[in-house]
PDB file of C-alpha atoms in Angstrom:
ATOM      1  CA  UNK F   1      -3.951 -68.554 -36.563  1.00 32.00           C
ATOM      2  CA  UNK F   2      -2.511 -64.767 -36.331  1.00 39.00           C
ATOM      3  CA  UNK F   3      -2.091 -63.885 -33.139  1.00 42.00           C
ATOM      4  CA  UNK F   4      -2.848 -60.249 -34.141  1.00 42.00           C
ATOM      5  CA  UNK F   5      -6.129 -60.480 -34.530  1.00 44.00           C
ATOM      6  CA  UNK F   6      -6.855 -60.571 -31.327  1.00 60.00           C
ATOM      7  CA  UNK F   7      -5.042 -56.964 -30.030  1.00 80.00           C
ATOM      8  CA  UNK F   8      -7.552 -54.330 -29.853  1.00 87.00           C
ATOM      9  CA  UNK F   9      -7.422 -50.779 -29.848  1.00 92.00           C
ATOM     10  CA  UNK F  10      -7.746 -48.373 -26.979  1.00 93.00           C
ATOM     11  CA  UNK F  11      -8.812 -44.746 -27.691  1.00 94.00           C
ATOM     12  CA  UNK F  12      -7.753 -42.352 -25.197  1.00 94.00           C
ATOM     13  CA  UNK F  13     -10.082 -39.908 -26.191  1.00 88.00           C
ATOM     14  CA  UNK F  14     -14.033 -39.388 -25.522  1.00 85.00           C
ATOM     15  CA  UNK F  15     -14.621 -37.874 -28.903  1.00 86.00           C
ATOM     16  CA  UNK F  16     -17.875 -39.098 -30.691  1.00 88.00           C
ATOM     17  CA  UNK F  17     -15.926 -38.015 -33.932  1.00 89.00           C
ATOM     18  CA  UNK F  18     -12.701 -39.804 -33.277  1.00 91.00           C
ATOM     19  CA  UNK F  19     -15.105 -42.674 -32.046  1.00 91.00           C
ATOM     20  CA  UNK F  20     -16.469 -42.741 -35.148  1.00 91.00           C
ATOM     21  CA  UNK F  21     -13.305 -42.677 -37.454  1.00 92.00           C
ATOM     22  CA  UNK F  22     -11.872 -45.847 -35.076  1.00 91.00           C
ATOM     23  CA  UNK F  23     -14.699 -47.613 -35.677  1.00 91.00           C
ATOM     24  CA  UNK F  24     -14.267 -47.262 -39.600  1.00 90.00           C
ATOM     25  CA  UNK F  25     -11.460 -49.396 -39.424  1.00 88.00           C
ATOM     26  CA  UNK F  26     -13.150 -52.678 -37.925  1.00 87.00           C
ATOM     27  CA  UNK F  27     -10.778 -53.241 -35.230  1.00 86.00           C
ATOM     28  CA  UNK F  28     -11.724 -54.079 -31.850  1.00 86.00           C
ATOM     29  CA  UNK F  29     -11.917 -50.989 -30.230  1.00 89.00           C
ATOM     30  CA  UNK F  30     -12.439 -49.901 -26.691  1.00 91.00           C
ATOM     31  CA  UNK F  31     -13.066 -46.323 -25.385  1.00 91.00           C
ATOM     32  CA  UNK F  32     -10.789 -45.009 -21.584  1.00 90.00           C
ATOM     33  CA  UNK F  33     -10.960 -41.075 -21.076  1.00 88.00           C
ATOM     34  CA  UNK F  34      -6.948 -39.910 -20.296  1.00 89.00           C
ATOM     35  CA  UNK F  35      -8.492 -37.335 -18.461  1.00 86.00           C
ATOM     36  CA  UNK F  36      -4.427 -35.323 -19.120  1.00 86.00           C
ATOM     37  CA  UNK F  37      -3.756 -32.060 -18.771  1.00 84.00           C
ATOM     38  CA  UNK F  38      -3.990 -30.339 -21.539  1.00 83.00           C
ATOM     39  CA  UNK F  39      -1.693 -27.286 -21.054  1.00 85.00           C
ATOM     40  CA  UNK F  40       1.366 -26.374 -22.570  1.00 88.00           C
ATOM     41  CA  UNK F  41       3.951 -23.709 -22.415  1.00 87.00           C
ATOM     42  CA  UNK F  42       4.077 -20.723 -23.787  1.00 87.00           C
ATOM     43  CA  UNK F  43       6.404 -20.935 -27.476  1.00 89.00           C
ATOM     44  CA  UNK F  44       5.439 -24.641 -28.303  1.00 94.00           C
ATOM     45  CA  UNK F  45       5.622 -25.217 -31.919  1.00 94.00           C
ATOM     46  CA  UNK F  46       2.518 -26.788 -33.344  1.00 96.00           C
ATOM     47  CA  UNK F  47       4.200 -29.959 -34.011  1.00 96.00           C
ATOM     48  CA  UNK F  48       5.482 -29.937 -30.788  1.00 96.00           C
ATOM     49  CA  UNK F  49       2.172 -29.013 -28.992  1.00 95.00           C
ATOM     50  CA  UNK F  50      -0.064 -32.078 -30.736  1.00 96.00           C
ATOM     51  CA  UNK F  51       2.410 -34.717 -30.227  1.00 97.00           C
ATOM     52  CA  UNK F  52       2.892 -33.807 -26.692  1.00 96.00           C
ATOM     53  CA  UNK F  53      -0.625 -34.039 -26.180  1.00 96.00           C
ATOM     54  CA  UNK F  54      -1.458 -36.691 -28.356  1.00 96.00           C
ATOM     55  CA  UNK F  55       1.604 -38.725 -26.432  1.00 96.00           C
ATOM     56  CA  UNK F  56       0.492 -37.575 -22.889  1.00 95.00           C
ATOM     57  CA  UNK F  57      -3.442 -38.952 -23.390  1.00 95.00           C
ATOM     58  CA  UNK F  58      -2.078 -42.470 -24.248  1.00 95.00           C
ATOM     59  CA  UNK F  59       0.626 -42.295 -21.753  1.00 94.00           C
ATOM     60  CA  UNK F  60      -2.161 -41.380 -19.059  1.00 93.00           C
ATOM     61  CA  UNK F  61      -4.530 -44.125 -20.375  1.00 93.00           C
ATOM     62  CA  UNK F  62      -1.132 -46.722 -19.843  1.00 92.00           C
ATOM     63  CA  UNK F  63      -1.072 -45.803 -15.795  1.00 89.00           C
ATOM     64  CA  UNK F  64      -4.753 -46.631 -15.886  1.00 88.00           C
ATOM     65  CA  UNK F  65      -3.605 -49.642 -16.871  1.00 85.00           C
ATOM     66  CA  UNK F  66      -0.956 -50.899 -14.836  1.00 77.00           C
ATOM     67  CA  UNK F  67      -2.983 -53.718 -13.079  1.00 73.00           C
ATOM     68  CA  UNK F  68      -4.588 -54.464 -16.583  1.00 72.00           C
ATOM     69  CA  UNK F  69      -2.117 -56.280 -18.927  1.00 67.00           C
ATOM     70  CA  UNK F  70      -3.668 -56.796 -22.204  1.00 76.00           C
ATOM     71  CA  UNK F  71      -2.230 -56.624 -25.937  1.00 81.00           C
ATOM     72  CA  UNK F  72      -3.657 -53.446 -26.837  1.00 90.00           C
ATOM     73  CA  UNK F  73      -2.249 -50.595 -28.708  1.00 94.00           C
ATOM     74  CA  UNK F  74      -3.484 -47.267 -27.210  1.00 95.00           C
ATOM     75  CA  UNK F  75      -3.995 -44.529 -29.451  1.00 96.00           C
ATOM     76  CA  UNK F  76      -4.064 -40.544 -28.371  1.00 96.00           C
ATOM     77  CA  UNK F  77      -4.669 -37.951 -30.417  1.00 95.00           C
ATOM     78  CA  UNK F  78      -4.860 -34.019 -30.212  1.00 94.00           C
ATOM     79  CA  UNK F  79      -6.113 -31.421 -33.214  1.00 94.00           C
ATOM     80  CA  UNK F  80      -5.214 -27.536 -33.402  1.00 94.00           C
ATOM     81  CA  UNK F  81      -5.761 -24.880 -35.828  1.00 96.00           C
ATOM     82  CA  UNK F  82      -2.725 -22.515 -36.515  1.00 97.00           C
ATOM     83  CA  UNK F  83      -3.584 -19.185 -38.607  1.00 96.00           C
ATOM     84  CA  UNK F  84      -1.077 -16.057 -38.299  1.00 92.00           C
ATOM     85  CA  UNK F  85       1.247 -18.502 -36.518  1.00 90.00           C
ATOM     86  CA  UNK F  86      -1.500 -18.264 -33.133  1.00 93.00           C
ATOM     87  CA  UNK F  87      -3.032 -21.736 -31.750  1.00 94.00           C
ATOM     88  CA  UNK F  88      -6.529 -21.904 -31.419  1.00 92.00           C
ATOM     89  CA  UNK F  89      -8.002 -24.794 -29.615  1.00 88.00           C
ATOM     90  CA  UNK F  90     -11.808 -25.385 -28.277  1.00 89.00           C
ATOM     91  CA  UNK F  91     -13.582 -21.755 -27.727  1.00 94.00           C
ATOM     92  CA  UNK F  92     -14.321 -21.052 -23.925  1.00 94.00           C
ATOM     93  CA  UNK F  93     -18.068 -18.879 -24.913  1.00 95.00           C
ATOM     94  CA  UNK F  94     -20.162 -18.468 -27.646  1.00 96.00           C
ATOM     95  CA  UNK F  95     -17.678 -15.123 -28.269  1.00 96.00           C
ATOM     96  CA  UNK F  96     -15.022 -16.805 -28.488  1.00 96.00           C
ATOM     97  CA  UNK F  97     -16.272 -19.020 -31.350  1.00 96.00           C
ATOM     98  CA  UNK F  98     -17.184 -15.828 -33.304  1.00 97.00           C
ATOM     99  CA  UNK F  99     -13.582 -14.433 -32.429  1.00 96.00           C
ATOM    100  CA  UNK F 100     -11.601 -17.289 -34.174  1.00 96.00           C
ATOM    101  CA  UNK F 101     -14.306 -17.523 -36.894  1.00 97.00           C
ATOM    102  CA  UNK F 102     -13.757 -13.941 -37.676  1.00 97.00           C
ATOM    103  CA  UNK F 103     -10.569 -14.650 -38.047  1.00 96.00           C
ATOM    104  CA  UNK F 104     -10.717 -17.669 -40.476  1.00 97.00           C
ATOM    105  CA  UNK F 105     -13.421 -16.287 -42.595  1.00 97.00           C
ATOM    106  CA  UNK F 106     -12.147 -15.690 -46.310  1.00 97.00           C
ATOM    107  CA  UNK F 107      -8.459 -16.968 -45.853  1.00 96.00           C
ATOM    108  CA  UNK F 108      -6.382 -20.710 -45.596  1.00 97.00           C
ATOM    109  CA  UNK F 109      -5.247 -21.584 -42.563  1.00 97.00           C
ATOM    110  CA  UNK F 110      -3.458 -24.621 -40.677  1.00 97.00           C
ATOM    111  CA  UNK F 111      -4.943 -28.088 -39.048  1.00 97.00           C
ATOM    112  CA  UNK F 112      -2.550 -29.880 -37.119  1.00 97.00           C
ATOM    113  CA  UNK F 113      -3.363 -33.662 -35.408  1.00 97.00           C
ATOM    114  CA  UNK F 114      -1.092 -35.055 -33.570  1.00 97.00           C
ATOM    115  CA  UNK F 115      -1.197 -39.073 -32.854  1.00 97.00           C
ATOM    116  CA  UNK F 116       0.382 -41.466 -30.480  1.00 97.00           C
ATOM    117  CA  UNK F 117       0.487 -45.246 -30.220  1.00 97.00           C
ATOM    118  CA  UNK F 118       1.489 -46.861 -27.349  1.00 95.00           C
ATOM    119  CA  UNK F 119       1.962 -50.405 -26.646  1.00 92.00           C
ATOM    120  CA  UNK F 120      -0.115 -51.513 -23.889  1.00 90.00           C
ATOM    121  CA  UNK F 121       2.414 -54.555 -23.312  1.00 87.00           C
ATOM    122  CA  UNK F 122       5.918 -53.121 -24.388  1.00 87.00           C
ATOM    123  CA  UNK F 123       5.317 -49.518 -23.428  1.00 87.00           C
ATOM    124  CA  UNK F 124       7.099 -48.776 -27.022  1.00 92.00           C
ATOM    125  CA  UNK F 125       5.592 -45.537 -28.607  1.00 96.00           C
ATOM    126  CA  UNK F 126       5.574 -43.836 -31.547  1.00 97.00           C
ATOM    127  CA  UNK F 127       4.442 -40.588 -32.446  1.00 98.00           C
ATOM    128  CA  UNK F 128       3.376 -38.462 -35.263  1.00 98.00           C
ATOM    129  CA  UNK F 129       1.788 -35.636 -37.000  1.00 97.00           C
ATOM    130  CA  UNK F 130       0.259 -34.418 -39.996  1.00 97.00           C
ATOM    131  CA  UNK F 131      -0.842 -31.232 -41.273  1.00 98.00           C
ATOM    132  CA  UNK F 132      -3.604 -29.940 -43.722  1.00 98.00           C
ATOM    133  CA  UNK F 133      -4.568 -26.555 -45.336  1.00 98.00           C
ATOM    134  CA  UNK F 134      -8.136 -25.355 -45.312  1.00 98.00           C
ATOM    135  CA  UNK F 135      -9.841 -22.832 -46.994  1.00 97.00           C
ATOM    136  CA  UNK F 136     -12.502 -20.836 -45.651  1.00 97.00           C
ATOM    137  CA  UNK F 137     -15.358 -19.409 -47.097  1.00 97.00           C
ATOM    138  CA  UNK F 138     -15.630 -15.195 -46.656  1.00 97.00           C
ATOM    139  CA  UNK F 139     -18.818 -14.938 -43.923  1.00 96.00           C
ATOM    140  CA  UNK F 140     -20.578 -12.178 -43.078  1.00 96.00           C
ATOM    141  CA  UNK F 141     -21.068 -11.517 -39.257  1.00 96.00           C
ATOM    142  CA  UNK F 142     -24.383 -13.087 -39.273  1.00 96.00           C
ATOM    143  CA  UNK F 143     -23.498 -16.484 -40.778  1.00 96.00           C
ATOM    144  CA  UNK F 144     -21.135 -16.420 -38.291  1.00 97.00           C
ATOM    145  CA  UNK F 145     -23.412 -15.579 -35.552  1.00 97.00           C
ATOM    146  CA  UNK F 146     -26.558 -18.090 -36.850  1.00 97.00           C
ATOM    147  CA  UNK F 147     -23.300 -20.848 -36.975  1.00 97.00           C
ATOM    148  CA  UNK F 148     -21.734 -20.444 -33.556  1.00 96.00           C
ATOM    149  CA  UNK F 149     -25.706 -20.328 -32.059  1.00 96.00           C
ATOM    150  CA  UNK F 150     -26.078 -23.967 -33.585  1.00 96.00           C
ATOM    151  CA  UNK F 151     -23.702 -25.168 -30.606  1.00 95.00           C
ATOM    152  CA  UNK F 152     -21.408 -27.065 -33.004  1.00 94.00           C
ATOM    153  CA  UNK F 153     -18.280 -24.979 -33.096  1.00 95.00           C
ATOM    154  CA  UNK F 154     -18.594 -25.100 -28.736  1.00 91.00           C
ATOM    155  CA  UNK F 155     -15.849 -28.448 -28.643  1.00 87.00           C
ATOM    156  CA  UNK F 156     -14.197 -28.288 -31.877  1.00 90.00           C
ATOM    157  CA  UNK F 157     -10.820 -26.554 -32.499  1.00 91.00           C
ATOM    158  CA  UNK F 158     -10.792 -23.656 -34.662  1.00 94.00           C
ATOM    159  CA  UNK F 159     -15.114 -23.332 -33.357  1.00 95.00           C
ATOM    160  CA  UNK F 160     -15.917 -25.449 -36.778  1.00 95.00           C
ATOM    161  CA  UNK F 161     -16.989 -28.974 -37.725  1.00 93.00           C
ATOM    162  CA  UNK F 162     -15.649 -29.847 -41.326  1.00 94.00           C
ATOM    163  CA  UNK F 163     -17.415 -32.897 -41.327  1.00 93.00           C
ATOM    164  CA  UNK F 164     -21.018 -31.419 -39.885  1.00 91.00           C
ATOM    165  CA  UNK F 165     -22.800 -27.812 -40.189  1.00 94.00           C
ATOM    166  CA  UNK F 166     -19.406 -26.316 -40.823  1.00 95.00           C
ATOM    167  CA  UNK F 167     -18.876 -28.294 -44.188  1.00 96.00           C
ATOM    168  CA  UNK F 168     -21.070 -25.082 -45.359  1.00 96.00           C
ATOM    169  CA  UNK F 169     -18.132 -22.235 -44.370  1.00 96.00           C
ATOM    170  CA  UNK F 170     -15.568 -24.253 -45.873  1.00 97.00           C
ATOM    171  CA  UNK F 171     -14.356 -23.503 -49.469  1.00 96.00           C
ATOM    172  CA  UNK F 172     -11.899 -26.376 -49.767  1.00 96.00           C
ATOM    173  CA  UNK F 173      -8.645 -28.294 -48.444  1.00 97.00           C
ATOM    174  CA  UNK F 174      -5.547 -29.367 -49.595  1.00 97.00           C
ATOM    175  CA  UNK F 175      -4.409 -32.934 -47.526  1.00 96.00           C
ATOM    176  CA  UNK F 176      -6.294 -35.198 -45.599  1.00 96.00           C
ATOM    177  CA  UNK F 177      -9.529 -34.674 -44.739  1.00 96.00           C
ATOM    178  CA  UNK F 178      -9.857 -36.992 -42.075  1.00 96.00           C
ATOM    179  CA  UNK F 179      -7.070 -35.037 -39.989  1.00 96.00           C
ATOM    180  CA  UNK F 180      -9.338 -31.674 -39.854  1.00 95.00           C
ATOM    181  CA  UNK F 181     -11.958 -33.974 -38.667  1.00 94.00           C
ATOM    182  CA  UNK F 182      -9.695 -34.968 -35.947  1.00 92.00           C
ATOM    183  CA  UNK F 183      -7.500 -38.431 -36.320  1.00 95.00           C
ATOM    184  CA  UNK F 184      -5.736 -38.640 -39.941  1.00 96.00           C
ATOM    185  CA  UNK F 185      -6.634 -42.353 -40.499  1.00 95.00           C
ATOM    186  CA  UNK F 186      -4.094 -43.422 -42.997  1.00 95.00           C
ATOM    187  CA  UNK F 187      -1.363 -41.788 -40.834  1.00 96.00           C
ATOM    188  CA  UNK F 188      -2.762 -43.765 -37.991  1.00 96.00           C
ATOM    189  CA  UNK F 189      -3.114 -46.806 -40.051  1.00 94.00           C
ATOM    190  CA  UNK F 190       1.037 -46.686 -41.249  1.00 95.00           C
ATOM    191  CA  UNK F 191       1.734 -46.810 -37.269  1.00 95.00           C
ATOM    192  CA  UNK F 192      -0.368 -49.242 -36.294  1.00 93.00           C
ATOM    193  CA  UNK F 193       1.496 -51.284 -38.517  1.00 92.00           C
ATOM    194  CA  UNK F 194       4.900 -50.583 -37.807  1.00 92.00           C
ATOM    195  CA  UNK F 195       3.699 -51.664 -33.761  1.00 91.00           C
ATOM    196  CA  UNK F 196       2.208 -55.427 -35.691  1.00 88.00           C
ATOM    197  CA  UNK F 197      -1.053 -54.518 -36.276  1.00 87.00           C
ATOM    198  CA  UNK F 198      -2.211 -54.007 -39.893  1.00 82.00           C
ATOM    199  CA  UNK F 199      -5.844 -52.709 -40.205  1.00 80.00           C
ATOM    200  CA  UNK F 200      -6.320 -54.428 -43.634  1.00 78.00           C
ATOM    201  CA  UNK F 201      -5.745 -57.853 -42.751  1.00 72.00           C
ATOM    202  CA  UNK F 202      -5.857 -57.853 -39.202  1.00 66.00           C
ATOM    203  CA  UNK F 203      -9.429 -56.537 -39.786  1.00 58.00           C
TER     204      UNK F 203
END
């Protein structure tokens, strides 16, 4: 019997949409909020910022814990969008969504997700990122206005959804799709398997 089977997966993160993408890869999967700060300094690169983050969530899921030894592999993750070389994360207000909408309307810009994997036994890590272009549609200030009043852009970096309402504002992208939506799967998948667990078979 492979002893793999039995490790399971422990999202640091309370987001339905990384929830979701987890779950697609039929691996026992539980759910612990890191509950990490999310700041960084000033001058980051994005690479820099998203694997810091991603690496802090895990890393404050492993404290949690410390009384709690398991064979788990516990997976953080953190999304950006990068256009004109500024970060924009979640939007504080409903004007702040039109703000960074505005400014992605009609042009490409950057997605960056970073990803950590942490060994709930070894405390071995490994971290990673990837990066995809997307194109947005040009948007009048209304469409921008009707989408930011549908709530969805008021937790997503960048104020869209690509894989809701804001599939609609979004003329194409070039890379993975699943790391706009917020954990690149078969990035994730590669590192999980370099830590012992391989989502095909260990499925």
């Amino acid at each position: 019997m492979n002893e793999k089977r039995n490790r399971r997966i422990i999202l640091a993160s309370t987001s339905p949409r990384r929830q979701e993408l987890i779950a697609s890869l039929r691996i026992p999967f539980e759910i612990m909020p890191s509950e990490a700060d999310e700041d960084t300094p000033h001058g980051w690169s994005p690479e820099r910022i998203v694997e810091s983050l991603a690496l802090r969530k895990a890393e404050a899921v492993l404290r949690k814990l410390t009384d709690d030894p398991g064979d788990g592999i516990i997976v953080g993750s953190d999304t950006i969008v990068v256009v004109d070389d500024l970060v924009l994360g979640k939007p504080e207000d409903h004007a702040d969504a039109a703000r960074m909408l505005s400014m992605l309307q009609g042009r490409a810009h950057l997605v960056y997700t970073g990803v950590a994997c942490v060994d709930q036994e070894s405390g071995r890590t490994k971290v990673a990122h990837r990066v995809t272009t997307v194109k947005m549609k040009s948007l009048s200030d209304d469409a921008i206005a009707a989408y930011v009043k549908s709530g969805e852009p008021a937790d997503k970096a960048g104020s869209y959804a690509i894989q809701g309402l804001g599939a609609t504002i979004v003329e194409g992208i070039e890379g993975d799709y699943f790391n706009v939506v917020g954990l690149p799967l078969s990035l994730l998948s590669d590192m999980l398997s370099e830590m012992g667990m391989d989502v095909l078979t260990d499925s």
